[in-house]
Amino acid sequence: MSEGLRERLLIEHGPVTLRIGLPVNNTVLLRVLRTELGLSLVEIKSARERVLAGGYSGTLPEIEHLARRLRAAGIDATASRAGNGPGRGG
């Protein structure tokens, strides 16, 4: 996705957050993040912390794609708008 399209989606529709059900297998989470996002080992640890804290967000297509990959790996994951999701009144 081009950066221009990404920015337009964020402006028009707002960010979507990745929600993870606990407990989570950290090894699997790190593997999926590294594979799907192409991050370094240092970067995936930071991304993992953001995911677990409910602070990893992006466009709906980006987050839904990542959530699907996580679900395929056995992790309970959903893409939700602010204020929605497991344990958040969603």
PDB file of C-alpha atoms in Angstrom:
ATOM      1  CA  MET A   1       0.000   0.000   0.000  1.00  0.00           C
ATOM      2  CA  SER A   2       1.399   3.379  -0.944  1.00  0.00           C
ATOM      3  CA  GLU A   3       2.091   5.846   1.846  1.00  0.00           C
ATOM      4  CA  GLY A   4      -0.383   8.313   0.287  1.00  0.00           C
ATOM      5  CA  LEU A   5      -3.202   5.762   0.292  1.00  0.00           C
ATOM      6  CA  ARG A   6      -2.309   4.692   3.824  1.00  0.00           C
ATOM      7  CA  GLU A   7      -2.469   8.275   5.081  1.00  0.00           C
ATOM      8  CA  ARG A   8      -5.778   8.865   3.295  1.00  0.00           C
ATOM      9  CA  LEU A   9      -7.313   5.746   4.881  1.00  0.00           C
ATOM     10  CA  LEU A  10      -6.127   6.822   8.324  1.00  0.00           C
ATOM     11  CA  ILE A  11      -7.536  10.325   7.863  1.00  0.00           C
ATOM     12  CA  GLU A  12     -10.871   9.190   6.407  1.00  0.00           C
ATOM     13  CA  HIS A  13     -11.517   6.130   8.582  1.00  0.00           C
ATOM     14  CA  GLY A  14      -9.216   6.493  11.568  1.00  0.00           C
ATOM     15  CA  PRO A  15      -6.800   3.924  12.934  1.00  0.00           C
ATOM     16  CA  VAL A  16      -7.689   0.341  13.799  1.00  0.00           C
ATOM     17  CA  THR A  17      -6.007  -1.403  16.725  1.00  0.00           C
ATOM     18  CA  LEU A  18      -4.785  -4.978  16.923  1.00  0.00           C
ATOM     19  CA  ARG A  19      -6.273  -6.740  19.971  1.00  0.00           C
ATOM     20  CA  ILE A  20      -4.744  -9.946  21.302  1.00  0.00           C
ATOM     21  CA  GLY A  21      -6.464 -12.387  23.641  1.00  0.00           C
ATOM     22  CA  LEU A  22      -4.378 -13.554  26.571  1.00  0.00           C
ATOM     23  CA  PRO A  23      -2.528 -15.715  27.320  1.00  0.00           C
ATOM     24  CA  VAL A  24      -0.376 -15.558  24.215  1.00  0.00           C
ATOM     25  CA  ASN A  25       2.519 -17.709  23.032  1.00  0.00           C
ATOM     26  CA  ASN A  26       5.291 -15.090  22.772  1.00  0.00           C
ATOM     27  CA  THR A  27       7.414 -17.217  20.448  1.00  0.00           C
ATOM     28  CA  VAL A  28       4.563 -17.535  17.959  1.00  0.00           C
ATOM     29  CA  LEU A  29       3.684 -13.838  18.285  1.00  0.00           C
ATOM     30  CA  LEU A  30       7.283 -12.787  17.629  1.00  0.00           C
ATOM     31  CA  ARG A  31       7.578 -15.151  14.650  1.00  0.00           C
ATOM     32  CA  VAL A  32       4.394 -13.832  13.013  1.00  0.00           C
ATOM     33  CA  LEU A  33       5.354 -10.197  13.639  1.00  0.00           C
ATOM     34  CA  ARG A  34       8.803 -10.753  12.181  1.00  0.00           C
ATOM     35  CA  THR A  35       7.489 -12.617   9.137  1.00  0.00           C
ATOM     36  CA  GLU A  36       4.589 -10.287   8.358  1.00  0.00           C
ATOM     37  CA  LEU A  37       6.178  -6.953   9.212  1.00  0.00           C
ATOM     38  CA  GLY A  38       9.760  -7.663   8.152  1.00  0.00           C
ATOM     39  CA  LEU A  39      11.140  -6.228  11.378  1.00  0.00           C
ATOM     40  CA  SER A  40      14.521  -6.777  12.998  1.00  0.00           C
ATOM     41  CA  LEU A  41      14.783  -8.675  16.280  1.00  0.00           C
ATOM     42  CA  VAL A  42      14.980  -5.417  18.234  1.00  0.00           C
ATOM     43  CA  GLU A  43      12.011  -3.950  16.364  1.00  0.00           C
ATOM     44  CA  ILE A  44       9.780  -6.994  16.872  1.00  0.00           C
ATOM     45  CA  LYS A  45      10.299  -6.873  20.634  1.00  0.00           C
ATOM     46  CA  SER A  46       9.111  -3.270  20.646  1.00  0.00           C
ATOM     47  CA  ALA A  47       6.185  -4.161  18.363  1.00  0.00           C
ATOM     48  CA  ARG A  48       5.278  -7.086  20.666  1.00  0.00           C
ATOM     49  CA  GLU A  49       5.106  -4.727  23.639  1.00  0.00           C
ATOM     50  CA  ARG A  50       2.843  -2.344  21.703  1.00  0.00           C
ATOM     51  CA  VAL A  51       0.612  -5.240  20.606  1.00  0.00           C
ATOM     52  CA  LEU A  52       0.298  -6.621  24.139  1.00  0.00           C
ATOM     53  CA  ALA A  53      -0.409  -3.135  25.535  1.00  0.00           C
ATOM     54  CA  GLY A  54      -3.162  -2.544  22.939  1.00  0.00           C
ATOM     55  CA  GLY A  55      -1.175   0.203  21.241  1.00  0.00           C
ATOM     56  CA  TYR A  56      -0.414  -1.323  17.837  1.00  0.00           C
ATOM     57  CA  SER A  57      -2.562   0.339  15.189  1.00  0.00           C
ATOM     58  CA  GLY A  58      -2.762   0.996  11.471  1.00  0.00           C
ATOM     59  CA  THR A  59      -5.260   0.921   8.639  1.00  0.00           C
ATOM     60  CA  LEU A  60      -8.070  -1.646   8.640  1.00  0.00           C
ATOM     61  CA  PRO A  61      -6.483  -3.667   5.789  1.00  0.00           C
ATOM     62  CA  GLU A  62      -3.079  -3.710   7.547  1.00  0.00           C
ATOM     63  CA  ILE A  63      -4.401  -4.746  10.939  1.00  0.00           C
ATOM     64  CA  GLU A  64      -6.949  -7.235   9.620  1.00  0.00           C
ATOM     65  CA  HIS A  65      -4.229  -8.932   7.559  1.00  0.00           C
ATOM     66  CA  LEU A  66      -2.002  -9.220  10.630  1.00  0.00           C
ATOM     67  CA  ALA A  67      -4.903 -10.464  12.779  1.00  0.00           C
ATOM     68  CA  ARG A  68      -5.682 -13.170  10.205  1.00  0.00           C
ATOM     69  CA  ARG A  69      -2.073 -14.337  10.203  1.00  0.00           C
ATOM     70  CA  LEU A  70      -2.039 -14.416  14.002  1.00  0.00           C
ATOM     71  CA  ARG A  71      -5.305 -16.397  14.117  1.00  0.00           C
ATOM     72  CA  ALA A  72      -3.875 -18.870  11.599  1.00  0.00           C
ATOM     73  CA  ALA A  73      -0.939 -19.331  13.991  1.00  0.00           C
ATOM     74  CA  GLY A  74      -3.297 -20.008  16.914  1.00  0.00           C
ATOM     75  CA  ILE A  75      -3.386 -16.570  18.530  1.00  0.00           C
ATOM     76  CA  ASP A  76      -6.731 -14.939  19.346  1.00  0.00           C
ATOM     77  CA  ALA A  77      -6.461 -11.659  17.434  1.00  0.00           C
ATOM     78  CA  THR A  78      -8.941  -9.095  16.177  1.00  0.00           C
ATOM     79  CA  ALA A  79      -8.880  -5.731  14.438  1.00  0.00           C
ATOM     80  CA  SER A  80     -11.006  -3.157  16.248  1.00  0.00           C
ATOM     81  CA  ARG A  81     -11.795   0.531  16.202  1.00  0.00           C
ATOM     82  CA  ALA A  82     -10.919   2.559  19.299  1.00  0.00           C
ATOM     83  CA  GLY A  83     -12.845   1.401  22.367  1.00  0.00           C
ATOM     84  CA  ASN A  84     -13.803  -1.997  20.896  1.00  0.00           C
ATOM     85  CA  GLY A  85     -12.357  -5.462  21.285  1.00  0.00           C
ATOM     86  CA  PRO A  86     -11.936  -8.155  23.919  1.00  0.00           C
ATOM     87  CA  GLY A  87     -12.459  -6.741  27.370  1.00  0.00           C
ATOM     88  CA  ARG A  88     -13.108  -3.241  26.022  1.00  0.00           C
ATOM     89  CA  GLY A  89     -16.868  -3.212  25.708  1.00  0.00           C
ATOM     90  CA  GLY A  90     -16.747  -4.280  22.067  1.00  0.00           C
TER      91      GLY A  90
END
